[in-house]
PDB file of C-alpha atoms in Angstrom:
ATOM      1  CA  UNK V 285     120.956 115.985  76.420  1.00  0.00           C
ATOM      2  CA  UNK V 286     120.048 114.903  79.999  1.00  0.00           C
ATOM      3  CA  UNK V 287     116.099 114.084  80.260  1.00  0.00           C
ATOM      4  CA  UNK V 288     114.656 116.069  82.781  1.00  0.00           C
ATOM      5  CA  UNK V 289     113.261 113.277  84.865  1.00  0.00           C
ATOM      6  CA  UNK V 290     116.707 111.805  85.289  1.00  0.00           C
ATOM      7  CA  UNK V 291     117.487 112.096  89.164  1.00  0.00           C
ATOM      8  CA  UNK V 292     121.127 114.056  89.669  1.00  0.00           C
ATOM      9  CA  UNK V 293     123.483 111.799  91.218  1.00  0.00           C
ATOM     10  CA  UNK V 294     125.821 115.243  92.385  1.00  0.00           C
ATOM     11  CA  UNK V 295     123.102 115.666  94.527  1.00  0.00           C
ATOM     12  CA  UNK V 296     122.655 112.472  95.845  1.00  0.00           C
ATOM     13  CA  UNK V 297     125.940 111.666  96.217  1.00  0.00           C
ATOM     14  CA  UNK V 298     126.286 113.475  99.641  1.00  0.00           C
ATOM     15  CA  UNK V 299     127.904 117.038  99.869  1.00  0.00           C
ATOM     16  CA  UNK V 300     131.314 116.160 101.429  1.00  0.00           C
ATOM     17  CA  UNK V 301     131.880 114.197  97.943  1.00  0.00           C
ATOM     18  CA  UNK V 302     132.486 117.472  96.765  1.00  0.00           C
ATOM     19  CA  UNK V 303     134.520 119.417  99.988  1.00  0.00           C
ATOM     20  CA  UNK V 304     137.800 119.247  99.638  1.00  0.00           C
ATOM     21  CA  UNK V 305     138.910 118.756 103.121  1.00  0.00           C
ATOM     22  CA  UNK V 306     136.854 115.986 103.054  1.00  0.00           C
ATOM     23  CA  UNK V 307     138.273 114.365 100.377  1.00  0.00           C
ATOM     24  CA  UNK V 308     141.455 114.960 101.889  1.00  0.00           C
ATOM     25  CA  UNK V 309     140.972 112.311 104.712  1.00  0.00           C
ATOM     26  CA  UNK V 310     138.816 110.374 102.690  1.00  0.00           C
ATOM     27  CA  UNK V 311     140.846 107.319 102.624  1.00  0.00           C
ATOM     28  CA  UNK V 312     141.722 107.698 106.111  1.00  0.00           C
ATOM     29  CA  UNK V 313     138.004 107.149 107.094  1.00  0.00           C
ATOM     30  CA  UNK V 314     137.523 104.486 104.620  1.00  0.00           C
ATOM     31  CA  UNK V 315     140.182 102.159 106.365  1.00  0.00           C
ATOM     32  CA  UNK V 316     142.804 102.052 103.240  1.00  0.00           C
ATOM     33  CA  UNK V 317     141.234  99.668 101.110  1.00  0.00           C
ATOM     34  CA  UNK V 318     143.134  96.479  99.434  1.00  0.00           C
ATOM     35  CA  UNK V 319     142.047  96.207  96.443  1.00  0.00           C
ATOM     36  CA  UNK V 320     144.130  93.076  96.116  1.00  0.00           C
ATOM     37  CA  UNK V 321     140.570  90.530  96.324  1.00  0.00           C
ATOM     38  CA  UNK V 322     138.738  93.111  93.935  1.00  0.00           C
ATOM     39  CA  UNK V 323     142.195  92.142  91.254  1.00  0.00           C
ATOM     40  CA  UNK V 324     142.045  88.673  92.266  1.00  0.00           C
ATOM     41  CA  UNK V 325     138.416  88.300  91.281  1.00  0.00           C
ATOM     42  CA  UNK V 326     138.795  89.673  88.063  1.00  0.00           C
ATOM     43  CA  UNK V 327     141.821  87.962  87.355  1.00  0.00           C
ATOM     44  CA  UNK V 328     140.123  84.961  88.175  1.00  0.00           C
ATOM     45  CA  UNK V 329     137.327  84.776  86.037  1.00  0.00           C
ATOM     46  CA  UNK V 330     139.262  85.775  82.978  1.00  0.00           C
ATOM     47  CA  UNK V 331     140.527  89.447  83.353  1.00  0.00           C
ATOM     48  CA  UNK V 332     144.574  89.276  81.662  1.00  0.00           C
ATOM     49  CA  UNK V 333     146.626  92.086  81.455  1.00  0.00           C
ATOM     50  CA  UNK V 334     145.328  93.861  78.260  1.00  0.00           C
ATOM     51  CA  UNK V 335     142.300  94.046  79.872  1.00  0.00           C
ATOM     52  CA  UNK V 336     139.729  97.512  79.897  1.00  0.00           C
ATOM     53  CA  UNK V 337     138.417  98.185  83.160  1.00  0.00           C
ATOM     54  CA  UNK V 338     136.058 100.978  84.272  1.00  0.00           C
ATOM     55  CA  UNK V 339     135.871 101.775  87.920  1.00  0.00           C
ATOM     56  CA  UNK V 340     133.033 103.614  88.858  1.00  0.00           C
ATOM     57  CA  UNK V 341     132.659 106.026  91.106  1.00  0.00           C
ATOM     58  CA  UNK V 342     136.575 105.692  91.570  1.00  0.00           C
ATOM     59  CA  UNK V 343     136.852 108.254  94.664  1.00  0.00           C
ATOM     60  CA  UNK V 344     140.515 108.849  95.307  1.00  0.00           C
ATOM     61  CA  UNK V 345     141.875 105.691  93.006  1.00  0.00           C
ATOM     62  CA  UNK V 346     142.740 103.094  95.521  1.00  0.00           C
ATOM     63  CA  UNK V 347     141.292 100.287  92.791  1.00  0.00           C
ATOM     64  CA  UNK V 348     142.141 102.880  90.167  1.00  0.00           C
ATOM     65  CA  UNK V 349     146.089 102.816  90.692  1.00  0.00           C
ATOM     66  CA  UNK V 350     146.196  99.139  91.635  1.00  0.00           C
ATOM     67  CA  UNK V 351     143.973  98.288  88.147  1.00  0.00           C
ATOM     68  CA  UNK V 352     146.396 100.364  85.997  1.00  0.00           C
ATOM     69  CA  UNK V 353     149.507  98.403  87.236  1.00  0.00           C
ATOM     70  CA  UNK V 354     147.852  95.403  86.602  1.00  0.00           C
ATOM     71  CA  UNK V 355     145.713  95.519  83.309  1.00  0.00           C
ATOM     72  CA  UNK V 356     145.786  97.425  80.056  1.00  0.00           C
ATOM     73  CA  UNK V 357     143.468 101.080  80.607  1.00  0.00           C
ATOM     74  CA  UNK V 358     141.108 101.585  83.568  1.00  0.00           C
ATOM     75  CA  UNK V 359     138.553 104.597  82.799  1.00  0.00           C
ATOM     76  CA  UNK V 360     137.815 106.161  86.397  1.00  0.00           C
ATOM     77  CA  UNK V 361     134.605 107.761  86.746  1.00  0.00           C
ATOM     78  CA  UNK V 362     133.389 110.108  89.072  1.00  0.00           C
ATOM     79  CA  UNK V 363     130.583 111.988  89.728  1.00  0.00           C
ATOM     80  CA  UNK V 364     132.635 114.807  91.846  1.00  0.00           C
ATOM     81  CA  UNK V 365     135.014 117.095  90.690  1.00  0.00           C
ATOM     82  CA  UNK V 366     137.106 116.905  93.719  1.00  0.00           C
ATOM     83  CA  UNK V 367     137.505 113.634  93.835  1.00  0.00           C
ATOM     84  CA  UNK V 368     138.709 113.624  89.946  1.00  0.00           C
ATOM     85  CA  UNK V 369     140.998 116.518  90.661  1.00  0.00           C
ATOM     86  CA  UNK V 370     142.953 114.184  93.645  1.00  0.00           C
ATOM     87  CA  UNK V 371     142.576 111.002  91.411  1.00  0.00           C
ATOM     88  CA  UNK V 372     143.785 112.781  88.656  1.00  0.00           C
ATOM     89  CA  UNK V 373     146.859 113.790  90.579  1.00  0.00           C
ATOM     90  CA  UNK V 374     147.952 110.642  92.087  1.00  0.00           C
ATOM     91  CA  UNK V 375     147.640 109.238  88.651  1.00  0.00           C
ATOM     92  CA  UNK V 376     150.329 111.611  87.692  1.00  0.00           C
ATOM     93  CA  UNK V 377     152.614 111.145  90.369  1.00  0.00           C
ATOM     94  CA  UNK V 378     152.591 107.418  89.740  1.00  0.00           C
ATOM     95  CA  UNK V 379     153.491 108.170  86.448  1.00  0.00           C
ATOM     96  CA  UNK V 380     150.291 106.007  84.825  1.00  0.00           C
ATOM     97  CA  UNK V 381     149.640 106.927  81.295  1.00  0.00           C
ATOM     98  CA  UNK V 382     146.899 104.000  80.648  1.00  0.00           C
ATOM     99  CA  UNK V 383     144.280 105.759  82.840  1.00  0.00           C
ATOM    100  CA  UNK V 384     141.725 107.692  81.697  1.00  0.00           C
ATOM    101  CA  UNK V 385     138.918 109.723  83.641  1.00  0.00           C
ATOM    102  CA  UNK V 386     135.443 110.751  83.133  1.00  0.00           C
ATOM    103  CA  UNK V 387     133.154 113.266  85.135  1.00  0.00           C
ATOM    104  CA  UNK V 388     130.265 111.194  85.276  1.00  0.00           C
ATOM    105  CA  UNK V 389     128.112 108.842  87.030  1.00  0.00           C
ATOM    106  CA  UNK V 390     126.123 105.427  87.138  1.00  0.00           C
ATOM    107  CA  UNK V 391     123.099 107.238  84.463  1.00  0.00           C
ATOM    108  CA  UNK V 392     125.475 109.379  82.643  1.00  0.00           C
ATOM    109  CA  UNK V 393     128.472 107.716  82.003  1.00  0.00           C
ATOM    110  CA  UNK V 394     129.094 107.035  78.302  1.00  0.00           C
ATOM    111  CA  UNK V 395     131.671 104.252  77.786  1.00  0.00           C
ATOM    112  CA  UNK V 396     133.584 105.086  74.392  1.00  0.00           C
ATOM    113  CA  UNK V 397     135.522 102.101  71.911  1.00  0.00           C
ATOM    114  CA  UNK V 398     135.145  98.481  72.387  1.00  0.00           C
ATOM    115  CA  UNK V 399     132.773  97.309  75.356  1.00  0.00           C
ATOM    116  CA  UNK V 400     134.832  97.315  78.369  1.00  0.00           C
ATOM    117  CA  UNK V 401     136.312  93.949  79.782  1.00  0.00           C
ATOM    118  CA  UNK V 402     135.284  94.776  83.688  1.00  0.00           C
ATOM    119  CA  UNK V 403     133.516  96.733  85.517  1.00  0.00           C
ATOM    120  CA  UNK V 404     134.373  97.213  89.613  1.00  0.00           C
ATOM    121  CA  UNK V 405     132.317  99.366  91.982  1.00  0.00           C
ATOM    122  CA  UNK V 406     132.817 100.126  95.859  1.00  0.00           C
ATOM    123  CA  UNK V 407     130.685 101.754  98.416  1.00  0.00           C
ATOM    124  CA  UNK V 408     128.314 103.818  95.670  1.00  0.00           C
ATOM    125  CA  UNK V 409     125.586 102.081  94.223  1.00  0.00           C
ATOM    126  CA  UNK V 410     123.728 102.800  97.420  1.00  0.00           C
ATOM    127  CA  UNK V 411     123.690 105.926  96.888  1.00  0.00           C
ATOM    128  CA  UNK V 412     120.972 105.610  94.463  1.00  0.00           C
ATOM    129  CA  UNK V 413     117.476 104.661  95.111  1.00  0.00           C
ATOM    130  CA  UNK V 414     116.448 101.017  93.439  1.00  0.00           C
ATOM    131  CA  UNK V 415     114.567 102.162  90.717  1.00  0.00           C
ATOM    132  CA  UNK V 416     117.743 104.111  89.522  1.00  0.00           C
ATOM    133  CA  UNK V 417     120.114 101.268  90.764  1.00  0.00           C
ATOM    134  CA  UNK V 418     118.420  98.954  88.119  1.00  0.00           C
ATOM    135  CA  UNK V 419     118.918 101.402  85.442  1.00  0.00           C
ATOM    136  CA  UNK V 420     122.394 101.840  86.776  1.00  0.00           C
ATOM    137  CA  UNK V 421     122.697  97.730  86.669  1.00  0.00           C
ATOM    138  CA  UNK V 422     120.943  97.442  82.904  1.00  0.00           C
ATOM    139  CA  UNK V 423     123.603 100.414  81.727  1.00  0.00           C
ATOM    140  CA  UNK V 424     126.875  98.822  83.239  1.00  0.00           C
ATOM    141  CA  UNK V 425     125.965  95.644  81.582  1.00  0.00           C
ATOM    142  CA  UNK V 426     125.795  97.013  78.146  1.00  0.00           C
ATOM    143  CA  UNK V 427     129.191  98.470  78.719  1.00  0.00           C
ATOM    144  CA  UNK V 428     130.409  94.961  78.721  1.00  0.00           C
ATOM    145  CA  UNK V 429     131.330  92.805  76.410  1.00  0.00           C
ATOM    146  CA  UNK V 430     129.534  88.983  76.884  1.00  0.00           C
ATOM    147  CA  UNK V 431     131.414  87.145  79.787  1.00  0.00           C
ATOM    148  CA  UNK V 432     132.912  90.315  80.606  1.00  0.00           C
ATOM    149  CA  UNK V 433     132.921  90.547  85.162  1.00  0.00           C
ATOM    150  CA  UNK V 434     131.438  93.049  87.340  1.00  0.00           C
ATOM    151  CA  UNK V 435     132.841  93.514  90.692  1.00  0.00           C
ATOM    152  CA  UNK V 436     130.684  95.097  93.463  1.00  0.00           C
ATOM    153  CA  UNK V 437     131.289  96.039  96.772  1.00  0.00           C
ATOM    154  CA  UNK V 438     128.828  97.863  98.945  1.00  0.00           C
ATOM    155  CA  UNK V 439     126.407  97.948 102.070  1.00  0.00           C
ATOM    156  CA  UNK V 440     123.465  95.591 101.143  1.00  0.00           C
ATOM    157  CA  UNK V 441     121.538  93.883 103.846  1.00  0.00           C
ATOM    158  CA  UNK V 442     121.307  90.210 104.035  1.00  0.00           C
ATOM    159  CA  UNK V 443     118.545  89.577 107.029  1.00  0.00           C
ATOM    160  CA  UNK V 444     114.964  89.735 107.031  1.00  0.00           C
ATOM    161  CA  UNK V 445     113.090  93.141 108.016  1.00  0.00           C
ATOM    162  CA  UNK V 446     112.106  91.817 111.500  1.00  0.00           C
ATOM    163  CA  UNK V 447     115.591  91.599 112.439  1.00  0.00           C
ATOM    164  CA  UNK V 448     117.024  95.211 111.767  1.00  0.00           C
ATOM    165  CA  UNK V 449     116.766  96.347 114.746  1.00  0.00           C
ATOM    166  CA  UNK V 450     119.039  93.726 116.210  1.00  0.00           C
ATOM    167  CA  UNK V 451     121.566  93.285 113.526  1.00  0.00           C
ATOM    168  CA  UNK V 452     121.532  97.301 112.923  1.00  0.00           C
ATOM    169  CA  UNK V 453     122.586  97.741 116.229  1.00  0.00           C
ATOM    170  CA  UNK V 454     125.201  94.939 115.954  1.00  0.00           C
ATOM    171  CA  UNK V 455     126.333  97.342 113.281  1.00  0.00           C
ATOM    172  CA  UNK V 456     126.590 100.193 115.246  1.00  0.00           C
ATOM    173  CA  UNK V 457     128.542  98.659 117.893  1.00  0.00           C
ATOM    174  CA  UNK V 458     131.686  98.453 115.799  1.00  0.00           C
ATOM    175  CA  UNK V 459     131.742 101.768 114.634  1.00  0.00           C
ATOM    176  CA  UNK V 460     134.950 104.222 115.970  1.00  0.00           C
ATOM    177  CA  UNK V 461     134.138 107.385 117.747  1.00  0.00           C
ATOM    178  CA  UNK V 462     136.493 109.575 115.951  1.00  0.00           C
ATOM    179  CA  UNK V 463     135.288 110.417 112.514  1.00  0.00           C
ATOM    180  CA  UNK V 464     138.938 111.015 111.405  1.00  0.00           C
ATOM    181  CA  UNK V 465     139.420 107.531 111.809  1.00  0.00           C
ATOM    182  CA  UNK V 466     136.671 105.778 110.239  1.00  0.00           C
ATOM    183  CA  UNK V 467     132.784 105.894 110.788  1.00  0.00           C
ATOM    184  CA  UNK V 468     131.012 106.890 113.962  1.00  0.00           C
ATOM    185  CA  UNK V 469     127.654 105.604 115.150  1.00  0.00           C
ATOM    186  CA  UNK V 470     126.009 108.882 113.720  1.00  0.00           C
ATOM    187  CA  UNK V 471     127.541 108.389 110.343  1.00  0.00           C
ATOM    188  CA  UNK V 472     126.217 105.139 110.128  1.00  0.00           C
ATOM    189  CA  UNK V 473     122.597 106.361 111.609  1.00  0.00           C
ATOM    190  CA  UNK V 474     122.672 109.369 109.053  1.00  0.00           C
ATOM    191  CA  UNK V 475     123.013 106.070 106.220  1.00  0.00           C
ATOM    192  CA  UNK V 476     120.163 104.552 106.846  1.00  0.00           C
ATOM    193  CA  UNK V 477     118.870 107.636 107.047  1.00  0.00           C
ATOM    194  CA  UNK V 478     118.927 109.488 103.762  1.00  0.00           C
ATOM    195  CA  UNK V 479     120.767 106.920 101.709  1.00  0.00           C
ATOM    196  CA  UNK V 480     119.375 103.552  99.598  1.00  0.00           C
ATOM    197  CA  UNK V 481     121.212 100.305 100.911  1.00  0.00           C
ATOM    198  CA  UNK V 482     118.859  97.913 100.077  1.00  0.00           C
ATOM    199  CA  UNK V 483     118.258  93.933 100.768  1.00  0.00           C
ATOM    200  CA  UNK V 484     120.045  91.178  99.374  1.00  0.00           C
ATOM    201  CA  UNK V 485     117.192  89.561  98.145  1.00  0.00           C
ATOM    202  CA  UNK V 486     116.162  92.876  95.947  1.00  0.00           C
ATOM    203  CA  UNK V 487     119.621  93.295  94.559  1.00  0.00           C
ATOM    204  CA  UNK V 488     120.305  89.978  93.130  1.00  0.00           C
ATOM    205  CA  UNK V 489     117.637  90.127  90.900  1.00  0.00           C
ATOM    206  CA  UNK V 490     118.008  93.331  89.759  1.00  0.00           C
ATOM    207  CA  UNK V 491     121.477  92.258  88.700  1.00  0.00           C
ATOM    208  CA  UNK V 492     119.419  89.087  87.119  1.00  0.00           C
ATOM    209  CA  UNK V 493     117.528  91.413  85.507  1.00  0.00           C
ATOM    210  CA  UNK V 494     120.287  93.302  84.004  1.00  0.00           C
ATOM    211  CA  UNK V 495     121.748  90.202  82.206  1.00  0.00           C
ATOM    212  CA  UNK V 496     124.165  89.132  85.080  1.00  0.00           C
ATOM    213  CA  UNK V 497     124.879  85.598  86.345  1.00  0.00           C
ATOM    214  CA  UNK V 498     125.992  85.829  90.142  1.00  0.00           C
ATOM    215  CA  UNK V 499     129.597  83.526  90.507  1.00  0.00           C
ATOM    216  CA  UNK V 500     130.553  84.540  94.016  1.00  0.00           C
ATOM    217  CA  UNK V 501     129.200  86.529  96.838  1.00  0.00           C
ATOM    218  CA  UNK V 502     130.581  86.818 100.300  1.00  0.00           C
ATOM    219  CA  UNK V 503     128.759  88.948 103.591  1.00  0.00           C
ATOM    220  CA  UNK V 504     130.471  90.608 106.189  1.00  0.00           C
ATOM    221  CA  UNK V 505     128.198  91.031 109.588  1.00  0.00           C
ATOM    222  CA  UNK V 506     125.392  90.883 106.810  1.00  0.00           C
ATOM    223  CA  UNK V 507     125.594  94.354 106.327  1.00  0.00           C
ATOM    224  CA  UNK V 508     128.297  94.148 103.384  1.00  0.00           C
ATOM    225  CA  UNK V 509     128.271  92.351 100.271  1.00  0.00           C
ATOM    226  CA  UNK V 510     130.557  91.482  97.424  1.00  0.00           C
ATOM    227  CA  UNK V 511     129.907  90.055  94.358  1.00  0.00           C
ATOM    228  CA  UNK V 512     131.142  88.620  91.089  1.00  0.00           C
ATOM    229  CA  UNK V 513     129.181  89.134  88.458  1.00  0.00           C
ATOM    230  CA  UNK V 514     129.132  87.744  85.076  1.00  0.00           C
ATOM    231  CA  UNK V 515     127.339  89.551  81.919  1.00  0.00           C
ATOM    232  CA  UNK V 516     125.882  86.331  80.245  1.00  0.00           C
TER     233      UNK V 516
END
């Protein structure tokens, strides 16, 4: 039974999540993401073709249906229904029997058989504040077997506080001014806003914390991170 002071990721996980028209265009506004590095990194740190992977907070399945042509099951979690419903779909289509879904989230996500062999993660952890993202750390780790590799992506901030305003802006400056094509200057404003990207140098040892040794991490305009993580 769900504890009463456990915070309800539905609701923090923004309401067009869950609008279908939204969903719709999501990967339109995301850019189309290759998940060809995300395969590469796994593969590379010991990830073969039998392999379980859980992709959390899956969205529409870009990693989802690239994962399940590559290893052995992928689970696909997500928090909204709508998302599941178009995931679940394109899973079909594609004619993928060795994916699996679950409505769930970071804190309520069960992981059932064997501890999983991966974990990968893009553009959601953020939406959780960092008391919740180390819970959300400690329970993907015990998901995983030892040596088993977590892949995250996601908006973290690598500068020091007295430089927002400058880099922010830098930010900003890139961002498209049609919101059917990607993400506008408000979009990004509304962000930083009323979600929880945090700083580089709080996330890495919360992931310390939750049992993981850092092998690679690479910043974009140090306002986007990915890492490889390894449970020790």
């Amino acid at each position: 039974m769900t504890k009463p002071w456990v915070l309800d990721e539905l609701a923090y996980a923004g309401h067009e999540h869950l609008d279908d028209a939204f969903v719709a265009g999501y990967d339109r506004k995301q850019g189309h993401p290759d998940p060809a590095d995300d395969l590469a990194a796994l593969a590379a740190h010991g990830i073969g073709d039998t392999a379980t992977v859980v992709d959390l907070a899956a969205g529409t399945g870009q990693f989802t249906l690239a994962a399940a042509r590559r290893f052995g099951q992928v689970v696909a979690v997500d928090i909204s229904p709508a998302m599941q419903d178009t995931l679940r779909k394109r899973s079909a289509e594609a004619g993928l029997s060795n994916v699996s879904f679950a409505h769930a989230g970071f804190l309520s996500y069960e992981h059932a058989g064997p501890p999983a062999d991966a974990v990968h993660t893009r553009n959601a952890l953020h939406q959780l504040p960092d008391f919740w993202k180390g819970v959300a750390l400690d329970r993907v780790a015990r998901m995983l077997r030892p040596g088993g590799v977590l892949r995250l992506r996601d908006i973290v901030f690598d500068f020091r506080p007295s430089e927002a305003d400058t880099v922010l802006e830098r930010w900003m400056d890139g961002a498209v001014e049609d919101p059917a094509q990607g993400y506008t200057r408000e979009d990004y404003a509304e962000h930083l806003r009323t979600e929880f990207s945090t700083y580089r140098w709080l996330l890495e040892p919360m992931l310390a914390a939750a049992g993981f040794d850092i092998v690679d991490v690479g910043f974009v305009g140090s306002v986007y991170g990915a890492y490889t993580c390894v449970k020790r």
